[in-house]
Amino acid sequence: MKEKFTYTETISTVKIEENKIVAFDKNNAATYSFRVGRDGFLGVHYQKGQMSDEEGYAKAEQNLELKRPYAFEPETGERHRDKTERVFSDKELMDMTREALEHIRSKHPDFRLDGGLRQQKTKFWQENDRGLNYSNQDCSAHADFSFKHKNSKDISDGWFGIGERNFELGKLYSMADNYLGNYEKEAKLPEEIIVQIQYYGLLGKLKQSLDAERLCLGTSLLTGKLGEKIFSDRFTLCHDVSDKECWHDNFFDGEGVVLPGDKLTYVENGVVLRGYADKRIAKKYGVEHTGSAQRDFSDVPSNGYVSFRIARSDKTVKELLDGKLSVVPVRYSGGGFNEKGEYVMPVQMAYLCDGERFLGRLPEFTLVSNMFDMFGDDFIGVGSDNPVFNDKQILVRMKLGNA
């Protein structure tokens, strides 16, 4: 068996420092993995930069002597997905950056901005001599800014950013107005702390806990809980790389496995259904194979390819708040989950919010929670709309901890 992975990426970046454009950088990268399977072993050759198939496969064949065990049949099938909507030229990216910088500076002159605009184009191929031919292509433009008020003693007061396939400056300006225009207003913490935040950074411990090997070894916080209702009945978690939800995500895993509908549910209405397992883990422990192989360009696949999405409510963020106010952390560091699933977030800067617009800047505070409360009794929902972040966001109750 012969198989090849190819990944190409082009990133163009206009860099801003202290309200000035200081650099333009463009990076083109191509990465290859040649793989030869024979007698239950896999030879792998990792290559950065161009190499002929003949040479790449020859080097992979030589590496069969390392005897990496891999006795699984290769996948077959053909499918190609291109999520590209718009591609900016380097000149267009530079012109947009100049326009955005001039607009934000003129409207909010009391702030220093660092960051810039960038465009990322990615393409991934996986092909073998048994008939597999998959490719996934995407392109997005991003604006990322850190900001500092002229009277602030901190190095940075916070950041905001937006990424879109069809990038629009108007959305960036609205975001800048919300973040910068309300900085000088002071606000007080509400009695009930409802955190409004993009949820990706909160899923790390849950992802670790859903690892099928950890579940079997007893090192997961969810060991012994499959089939049980552990979280809120409003909480449903899926691996979802469908056209609607993917973001530079492949529809196929590192072993070429494609799931029906490009998605699989792991938690449904609070009930833990399964853990994730690639072919090796599924065979080793006799558990369900979930198409979760993480590709490794220099070795055999490993378990861990999941792109989790929390199911959205049919209500907007503001409707979920039901007249209450939320807290939006903007600058926070030094926290996270511990091995027991307990969570702490020291927040250096945050805003009070009505769900859509900021109402003022809050004093520093610390948030505490744990994985089971966060997605259980304290889980409110993920709104049907994308205010504040121009992206999916969770509403969850948390408690105040010691600063």
Tab-separated table of C-alpha atoms in Angstrom:
chain	number	residue	atom	x	y	z
A	1	MET	CA	0.000	0.000	0.000
A	2	LYS	CA	1.212	3.474	-0.883
A	3	GLU	CA	-0.387	6.627	0.510
A	4	LYS	CA	0.503	10.306	0.479
A	5	PHE	CA	-0.609	13.262	2.596
A	6	THR	CA	-0.025	16.756	1.217
A	7	TYR	CA	-0.634	20.010	3.070
A	8	THR	CA	-0.114	23.452	1.561
A	9	GLU	CA	-0.594	26.756	3.321
A	10	THR	CA	-0.193	30.353	2.254
A	11	ILE	CA	-0.366	33.074	4.901
A	12	SER	CA	-0.139	36.760	3.980
A	13	THR	CA	0.163	39.173	6.915
A	14	VAL	CA	0.180	42.958	7.230
A	15	LYS	CA	1.648	43.784	10.634
A	16	ILE	CA	0.752	46.820	12.755
A	17	GLU	CA	2.749	48.128	15.716
A	18	GLU	CA	1.816	51.234	17.699
A	19	ASN	CA	-0.743	52.415	15.129
A	20	LYS	CA	1.627	52.025	12.179
A	21	ILE	CA	2.003	49.444	9.433
A	22	VAL	CA	5.513	48.096	9.896
A	23	ALA	CA	5.766	44.968	7.749
A	24	PHE	CA	4.247	42.675	5.157
A	25	ASP	CA	5.040	38.975	5.248
A	26	LYS	CA	4.018	36.123	2.970
A	27	ASN	CA	4.773	32.517	3.752
A	28	ASN	CA	4.187	29.583	1.411
A	29	ALA	CA	4.657	26.140	2.923
A	30	ALA	CA	4.249	22.631	1.512
A	31	THR	CA	4.441	19.517	3.692
A	32	TYR	CA	4.307	15.888	2.585
A	33	SER	CA	4.039	12.512	4.221
A	34	PHE	CA	4.808	9.420	2.132
A	35	ARG	CA	3.649	6.116	3.584
A	36	VAL	CA	4.248	2.531	2.537
A	37	GLY	CA	2.423	-0.339	4.261
A	38	ARG	CA	3.579	-3.966	4.184
A	39	ASP	CA	3.159	-7.048	6.378
A	40	GLY	CA	1.472	-5.134	9.196
A	41	PHE	CA	4.041	-2.343	9.347
A	42	LEU	CA	4.104	1.227	8.062
A	43	GLY	CA	7.106	3.086	6.684
A	44	VAL	CA	6.789	6.870	6.816
A	45	HIS	CA	8.822	9.688	5.283
A	46	TYR	CA	8.163	13.285	6.326
A	47	GLN	CA	9.166	15.972	3.866
A	48	LYS	CA	9.014	19.769	3.964
A	49	GLY	CA	9.308	21.196	0.471
A	50	GLN	CA	9.017	19.539	-2.920
A	51	MET	CA	9.969	15.908	-3.532
A	52	SER	CA	9.005	13.510	-6.285
A	53	ASP	CA	6.630	10.668	-5.473
A	54	GLU	CA	9.255	8.172	-6.576
A	55	GLU	CA	11.835	9.469	-4.108
A	56	GLY	CA	9.326	9.984	-1.306
A	57	TYR	CA	7.932	6.460	-1.491
A	58	ALA	CA	11.440	5.026	-1.745
A	59	LYS	CA	12.442	6.735	1.504
A	60	ALA	CA	9.205	5.584	3.181
A	61	GLU	CA	9.942	2.015	2.085
A	62	GLN	CA	13.408	2.223	3.620
A	63	ASN	CA	11.758	3.234	6.910
A	64	LEU	CA	9.788	-0.020	7.024
A	65	GLU	CA	12.842	-1.354	8.842
A	66	LEU	CA	11.774	0.736	11.861
A	67	LYS	CA	8.818	-1.682	12.149
A	68	ARG	CA	6.088	0.748	13.109
A	69	PRO	CA	3.057	-1.543	13.600
A	70	TYR	CA	0.005	-0.600	11.559
A	71	ALA	CA	-2.131	-3.479	10.327
A	72	PHE	CA	-5.264	-1.654	9.165
A	73	GLU	CA	-6.745	-1.648	5.684
A	74	PRO	CA	-6.588	1.678	3.823
A	75	GLU	CA	-9.755	3.609	3.011
A	76	THR	CA	-11.156	4.255	-0.460
A	77	GLY	CA	-13.395	6.920	-1.968
A	78	GLU	CA	-13.243	10.219	-3.804
A	79	ARG	CA	-14.500	13.621	-2.676
A	80	HIS	CA	-13.287	17.188	-2.969
A	81	ARG	CA	-14.470	20.185	-0.928
A	82	ASP	CA	-13.552	23.818	-1.486
A	83	LYS	CA	-14.951	26.299	1.023
A	84	THR	CA	-13.207	29.301	-0.556
A	85	GLU	CA	-15.522	32.271	-1.010
A	86	ARG	CA	-13.114	35.130	-1.638
A	87	VAL	CA	-9.364	35.538	-2.116
A	88	PHE	CA	-7.703	38.930	-1.616
A	89	SER	CA	-4.617	39.954	-3.498
A	90	ASP	CA	-1.665	41.172	-1.441
A	91	LYS	CA	-2.438	44.725	-2.564
A	92	GLU	CA	-6.083	44.389	-1.498
A	93	LEU	CA	-4.998	43.105	1.908
A	94	MET	CA	-2.602	46.023	2.340
A	95	ASP	CA	-5.219	48.557	1.208
A	96	MET	CA	-7.790	47.109	3.625
A	97	THR	CA	-5.312	47.317	6.476
A	98	ARG	CA	-4.561	50.977	5.734
A	99	GLU	CA	-8.274	51.762	5.525
A	100	ALA	CA	-9.089	49.896	8.732
A	101	LEU	CA	-6.232	51.479	10.666
A	102	GLU	CA	-7.140	54.992	9.528
A	103	HIS	CA	-10.826	54.470	10.340
A	104	ILE	CA	-10.281	53.034	13.841
A	105	ARG	CA	-7.564	55.547	14.763
A	106	SER	CA	-9.663	58.523	13.675
A	107	LYS	CA	-12.677	57.327	15.649
A	108	HIS	CA	-10.760	56.120	18.723
A	109	PRO	CA	-7.611	58.267	18.947
A	110	ASP	CA	-6.945	57.457	22.615
A	111	PHE	CA	-5.898	53.888	21.849
A	112	ARG	CA	-2.711	52.269	20.644
A	113	LEU	CA	-3.287	49.341	18.305
A	114	ASP	CA	-1.038	46.383	17.557
A	115	GLY	CA	-1.819	43.392	15.364
A	116	GLY	CA	-2.883	43.468	11.749
A	117	LEU	CA	-4.728	41.703	8.971
A	118	ARG	CA	-3.859	38.316	7.503
A	119	GLN	CA	-5.190	35.874	4.955
A	120	GLN	CA	-4.838	32.113	5.288
A	121	LYS	CA	-5.266	29.661	2.429
A	122	THR	CA	-5.053	25.939	3.171
A	123	LYS	CA	-5.369	22.759	1.157
A	124	PHE	CA	-5.015	19.153	2.272
A	125	TRP	CA	-4.903	16.059	0.044
A	126	GLN	CA	-4.938	12.413	1.008
A	127	GLU	CA	-4.545	9.782	-1.726
A	128	ASN	CA	-3.509	6.142	-2.001
A	129	ASP	CA	-3.107	3.387	-4.578
A	130	ARG	CA	-6.316	1.656	-3.456
A	131	GLY	CA	-8.556	4.428	-4.785
A	132	LEU	CA	-8.631	7.074	-2.045
A	133	ASN	CA	-8.622	10.647	-3.341
A	134	TYR	CA	-9.783	13.316	-0.871
A	135	SER	CA	-9.044	17.024	-0.719
A	136	ASN	CA	-10.198	19.890	1.468
A	137	GLN	CA	-9.543	23.553	0.679
A	138	ASP	CA	-10.369	26.742	2.567
A	139	CYS	CA	-9.520	30.433	2.695
A	140	SER	CA	-10.230	33.083	5.329
A	141	ALA	CA	-9.210	36.622	6.183
A	142	HIS	CA	-8.623	37.767	9.761
A	143	ALA	CA	-8.190	41.019	11.661
A	144	ASP	CA	-6.632	40.737	15.117
A	145	PHE	CA	-5.915	43.756	17.311
A	146	SER	CA	-4.628	44.239	20.824
A	147	PHE	CA	-5.405	47.652	22.279
A	148	LYS	CA	-4.059	49.905	25.031
A	149	HIS	CA	-5.659	53.103	26.316
A	150	LYS	CA	-3.332	56.088	26.599
A	151	ASN	CA	-3.925	56.328	30.379
A	152	SER	CA	-3.478	52.616	31.057
A	153	LYS	CA	-0.435	51.344	32.940
A	154	ASP	CA	-0.781	47.854	31.458
A	155	ILE	CA	1.154	46.657	28.441
A	156	SER	CA	-2.158	45.771	26.800
A	157	ASP	CA	-5.757	46.242	27.901
A	158	GLY	CA	-7.337	43.582	25.717
A	159	TRP	CA	-7.886	42.361	22.216
A	160	PHE	CA	-10.583	41.839	19.621
A	161	GLY	CA	-10.598	40.024	16.322
A	162	ILE	CA	-12.722	38.723	13.504
A	163	GLY	CA	-12.230	36.014	10.885
A	164	GLU	CA	-14.427	35.421	7.849
A	165	ARG	CA	-14.351	33.729	4.494
A	166	ASN	CA	-15.990	36.804	2.966
A	167	PHE	CA	-14.333	39.489	5.051
A	168	GLU	CA	-16.174	42.796	5.562
A	169	LEU	CA	-14.606	45.873	7.127
A	170	GLY	CA	-17.992	47.049	8.384
A	171	LYS	CA	-18.174	44.177	10.867
A	172	LEU	CA	-14.668	44.978	12.094
A	173	TYR	CA	-15.606	48.641	12.622
A	174	SER	CA	-18.712	47.689	14.590
A	175	MET	CA	-16.596	45.403	16.774
A	176	ALA	CA	-13.984	48.128	17.333
A	177	ASP	CA	-16.696	50.606	18.336
A	178	ASN	CA	-18.064	48.133	20.879
A	179	TYR	CA	-14.683	47.305	22.432
A	180	LEU	CA	-13.046	50.737	22.312
A	181	GLY	CA	-16.067	53.008	22.585
A	182	ASN	CA	-17.108	51.612	25.966
A	183	TYR	CA	-13.704	51.332	27.628
A	184	GLU	CA	-13.889	54.597	29.595
A	185	LYS	CA	-17.315	53.779	31.024
A	186	GLU	CA	-17.107	52.110	34.415
A	187	ALA	CA	-19.501	49.348	35.455
A	188	LYS	CA	-20.124	47.141	38.481
A	189	LEU	CA	-20.301	43.362	38.592
A	190	PRO	CA	-23.887	42.069	38.645
A	191	GLU	CA	-25.072	39.922	41.537
A	192	GLU	CA	-25.460	36.887	39.287
A	193	ILE	CA	-22.363	36.209	37.191
A	194	ILE	CA	-23.299	35.002	33.710
A	195	VAL	CA	-20.230	34.635	31.529
A	196	GLN	CA	-20.549	35.272	27.787
A	197	ILE	CA	-17.533	33.917	25.913
A	198	GLN	CA	-16.443	31.910	22.875
A	199	TYR	CA	-16.594	28.331	24.113
A	200	TYR	CA	-13.668	26.654	22.342
A	201	GLY	CA	-11.262	27.333	25.203
A	202	LEU	CA	-13.648	25.727	27.712
A	203	LEU	CA	-13.791	22.351	25.959
A	204	GLY	CA	-10.250	21.117	26.633
A	205	LYS	CA	-10.987	19.086	29.765
A	206	LEU	CA	-14.167	17.657	28.257
A	207	LYS	CA	-12.240	16.610	25.138
A	208	GLN	CA	-9.631	14.921	27.320
A	209	SER	CA	-12.368	13.171	29.280
A	210	LEU	CA	-14.000	11.791	26.115
A	211	ASP	CA	-10.800	10.091	24.947
A	212	ALA	CA	-11.825	6.432	24.651
A	213	GLU	CA	-8.464	5.171	25.906
A	214	ARG	CA	-8.710	7.304	29.040
A	215	LEU	CA	-12.277	6.112	29.534
A	216	CYS	CA	-11.092	2.500	29.400
A	217	LEU	CA	-8.037	3.034	31.613
A	218	GLY	CA	-10.022	4.841	34.288
A	219	THR	CA	-8.104	8.106	33.945
A	220	SER	CA	-11.050	10.081	32.554
A	221	LEU	CA	-13.449	12.150	34.642
A	222	LEU	CA	-16.212	10.375	32.708
A	223	THR	CA	-15.046	6.789	33.263
A	224	GLY	CA	-18.044	4.603	34.074
A	225	LYS	CA	-20.508	7.295	33.054
A	226	LEU	CA	-21.292	6.301	29.442
A	227	GLY	CA	-25.043	6.201	28.977
A	228	GLU	CA	-25.650	8.390	32.018
A	229	LYS	CA	-27.121	11.880	32.098
A	230	ILE	CA	-24.230	13.939	33.427
A	231	PHE	CA	-24.818	17.383	31.949
A	232	SER	CA	-27.720	19.747	31.277
A	233	ASP	CA	-30.528	18.448	29.095
A	234	ARG	CA	-29.845	21.543	26.974
A	235	PHE	CA	-26.250	20.434	26.364
A	236	THR	CA	-25.469	18.480	23.179
A	237	LEU	CA	-21.911	18.087	21.892
A	238	CYS	CA	-20.960	16.901	18.405
A	239	HIS	CA	-17.856	16.423	16.333
A	240	ASP	CA	-18.952	18.439	13.316
A	241	VAL	CA	-16.909	19.079	10.174
A	242	SER	CA	-19.924	19.547	7.888
A	243	ASP	CA	-20.011	22.302	5.291
A	244	LYS	CA	-21.932	24.499	7.716
A	245	GLU	CA	-19.584	24.125	10.674
A	246	CYS	CA	-16.116	23.423	9.257
A	247	TRP	CA	-13.354	26.028	9.559
A	248	HIS	CA	-10.219	24.820	7.783
A	249	ASP	CA	-11.279	21.370	9.042
A	250	ASN	CA	-10.978	18.253	6.893
A	251	PHE	CA	-14.084	16.131	6.382
A	252	PHE	CA	-11.824	13.055	6.649
A	253	ASP	CA	-9.654	11.947	9.543
A	254	GLY	CA	-5.992	10.906	9.519
A	255	GLU	CA	-6.890	7.404	8.309
A	256	GLY	CA	-9.173	8.631	5.520
A	257	VAL	CA	-12.387	7.854	7.414
A	258	VAL	CA	-15.460	9.959	6.591
A	259	LEU	CA	-18.432	10.008	8.957
A	260	PRO	CA	-22.054	9.997	7.725
A	261	GLY	CA	-23.087	13.625	7.406
A	262	ASP	CA	-19.568	14.642	8.523
A	263	LYS	CA	-20.632	14.641	12.172
A	264	LEU	CA	-21.059	12.429	15.224
A	265	THR	CA	-22.763	13.175	18.551
A	266	TYR	CA	-20.848	12.497	21.788
A	267	VAL	CA	-23.193	14.048	24.345
A	268	GLU	CA	-26.923	14.325	23.639
A	269	ASN	CA	-29.246	16.263	25.919
A	270	GLY	CA	-26.752	15.772	28.732
A	271	VAL	CA	-26.262	12.009	28.209
A	272	VAL	CA	-22.694	10.867	27.471
A	273	LEU	CA	-22.982	8.537	24.486
A	274	ARG	CA	-19.422	7.540	23.579
A	275	GLY	CA	-15.748	8.360	23.608
A	276	TYR	CA	-13.663	8.965	20.509
A	277	ALA	CA	-11.387	6.278	19.087
A	278	ASP	CA	-9.284	5.776	15.990
A	279	LYS	CA	-8.823	2.300	14.484
A	280	ARG	CA	-5.970	1.349	16.836
A	281	ILE	CA	-7.780	2.367	20.033
A	282	ALA	CA	-11.052	0.799	18.880
A	283	LYS	CA	-9.327	-2.554	18.241
A	284	LYS	CA	-7.188	-2.453	21.383
A	285	TYR	CA	-10.076	-1.837	23.786
A	286	GLY	CA	-13.003	-3.242	21.809
A	287	VAL	CA	-14.818	0.096	21.657
A	288	GLU	CA	-16.681	1.935	18.906
A	289	HIS	CA	-14.541	3.306	16.095
A	290	THR	CA	-15.455	6.972	15.618
A	291	GLY	CA	-13.148	8.114	12.787
A	292	SER	CA	-11.006	10.196	15.124
A	293	ALA	CA	-7.469	9.588	13.870
A	294	GLN	CA	-5.125	12.550	14.130
A	295	ARG	CA	-2.709	12.518	11.203
A	296	ASP	CA	0.982	12.577	11.993
A	297	PHE	CA	3.220	13.451	9.073
A	298	SER	CA	6.181	11.620	10.579
A	299	ASP	CA	4.524	8.639	12.274
A	300	VAL	CA	1.439	6.422	12.321
A	301	PRO	CA	-1.883	8.150	13.094
A	302	SER	CA	-2.808	8.795	16.716
A	303	ASN	CA	-6.168	9.236	18.426
A	304	GLY	CA	-7.559	12.763	18.815
A	305	TYR	CA	-9.105	14.318	15.692
A	306	VAL	CA	-12.310	15.895	16.976
A	307	SER	CA	-13.738	19.307	16.137
A	308	PHE	CA	-16.358	19.818	18.814
A	309	ARG	CA	-19.395	22.053	18.474
A	310	ILE	CA	-22.038	22.689	21.125
A	311	ALA	CA	-25.539	22.595	19.673
A	312	ARG	CA	-27.096	26.042	19.422
A	313	SER	CA	-30.278	27.142	21.115
A	314	ASP	CA	-33.128	28.454	18.976
A	315	LYS	CA	-32.920	31.662	21.051
A	316	THR	CA	-30.520	34.560	20.551
A	317	VAL	CA	-27.947	35.409	23.206
A	318	LYS	CA	-30.079	38.311	24.397
A	319	GLU	CA	-33.184	36.123	24.583
A	320	LEU	CA	-31.264	33.525	26.603
A	321	LEU	CA	-30.241	36.253	29.057
A	322	ASP	CA	-33.913	37.122	29.504
A	323	GLY	CA	-33.297	40.669	30.711
A	324	LYS	CA	-30.172	39.859	32.734
A	325	LEU	CA	-26.685	41.174	32.022
A	326	SER	CA	-23.593	39.162	31.147
A	327	VAL	CA	-19.888	39.461	31.851
A	328	VAL	CA	-17.528	39.279	28.834
A	329	PRO	CA	-13.866	38.538	29.690
A	330	VAL	CA	-11.565	40.367	27.283
A	331	ARG	CA	-8.145	39.884	28.873
A	332	TYR	CA	-7.545	36.869	31.066
A	333	SER	CA	-4.568	34.614	31.721
A	334	GLY	CA	-3.066	32.191	34.213
A	335	GLY	CA	-6.072	29.931	34.669
A	336	GLY	CA	-7.605	26.745	33.296
A	337	PHE	CA	-8.724	23.299	34.437
A	338	ASN	CA	-6.939	21.086	36.942
A	339	GLU	CA	-6.976	17.271	36.941
A	340	LYS	CA	-10.216	17.228	38.970
A	341	GLY	CA	-12.041	19.345	36.406
A	342	GLU	CA	-12.032	22.435	38.605
A	343	TYR	CA	-11.730	25.660	36.635
A	344	VAL	CA	-10.345	29.091	37.462
A	345	MET	CA	-10.077	32.179	35.237
A	346	PRO	CA	-8.299	35.307	36.540
A	347	VAL	CA	-9.808	38.166	34.527
A	348	GLN	CA	-7.749	41.303	34.131
A	349	MET	CA	-10.257	43.158	31.950
A	350	ALA	CA	-13.901	42.522	31.109
A	351	TYR	CA	-17.051	44.305	30.021
A	352	LEU	CA	-20.613	44.296	31.311
A	353	CYS	CA	-22.906	43.382	28.409
A	354	ASP	CA	-26.601	43.197	27.558
A	355	GLY	CA	-25.887	40.284	25.244
A	356	GLU	CA	-25.177	42.454	22.211
A	357	ARG	CA	-23.485	45.689	23.306
A	358	PHE	CA	-21.018	46.516	26.043
A	359	LEU	CA	-22.227	48.779	28.842
A	360	GLY	CA	-18.943	49.541	30.582
A	361	ARG	CA	-15.626	48.206	31.848
A	362	LEU	CA	-15.549	46.034	34.963
A	363	PRO	CA	-12.934	45.840	37.731
A	364	GLU	CA	-10.606	42.831	37.889
A	365	PHE	CA	-12.046	39.578	39.266
A	366	THR	CA	-11.573	35.805	39.245
A	367	LEU	CA	-14.072	33.241	37.973
A	368	VAL	CA	-14.359	29.686	39.312
A	369	SER	CA	-16.362	26.705	38.132
A	370	ASN	CA	-15.889	23.039	37.247
A	371	MET	CA	-16.539	20.934	34.174
A	372	PHE	CA	-19.696	19.293	35.514
A	373	ASP	CA	-21.374	22.529	36.619
A	374	MET	CA	-20.201	24.442	33.554
A	375	PHE	CA	-22.037	22.111	31.173
A	376	GLY	CA	-24.591	20.998	33.743
A	377	ASP	CA	-26.739	23.091	36.075
A	378	ASP	CA	-24.907	26.329	35.217
A	379	PHE	CA	-25.150	25.915	31.446
A	380	ILE	CA	-27.605	28.381	29.878
A	381	GLY	CA	-26.955	27.806	26.203
A	382	VAL	CA	-25.245	28.804	22.978
A	383	GLY	CA	-27.116	31.553	21.201
A	384	SER	CA	-28.506	31.273	17.693
A	385	ASP	CA	-26.732	34.498	16.715
A	386	ASN	CA	-23.126	35.777	16.874
A	387	PRO	CA	-22.996	39.135	18.689
A	388	VAL	CA	-19.847	40.618	20.289
A	389	PHE	CA	-17.421	38.040	18.834
A	390	ASN	CA	-18.946	37.454	15.388
A	391	ASP	CA	-18.714	33.776	16.380
A	392	LYS	CA	-20.423	31.117	18.487
A	393	GLN	CA	-20.532	31.850	22.216
A	394	ILE	CA	-21.679	30.214	25.408
A	395	LEU	CA	-23.656	31.640	28.315
A	396	VAL	CA	-22.750	29.966	31.597
A	397	ARG	CA	-23.094	30.878	35.262
A	398	MET	CA	-19.879	31.030	37.271
A	399	LYS	CA	-18.920	32.072	40.766
A	400	LEU	CA	-16.468	34.721	41.909
A	401	GLY	CA	-13.281	33.383	43.428
A	402	ASN	CA	-10.463	34.932	45.401
A	403	ALA	CA	-8.460	37.442	43.403
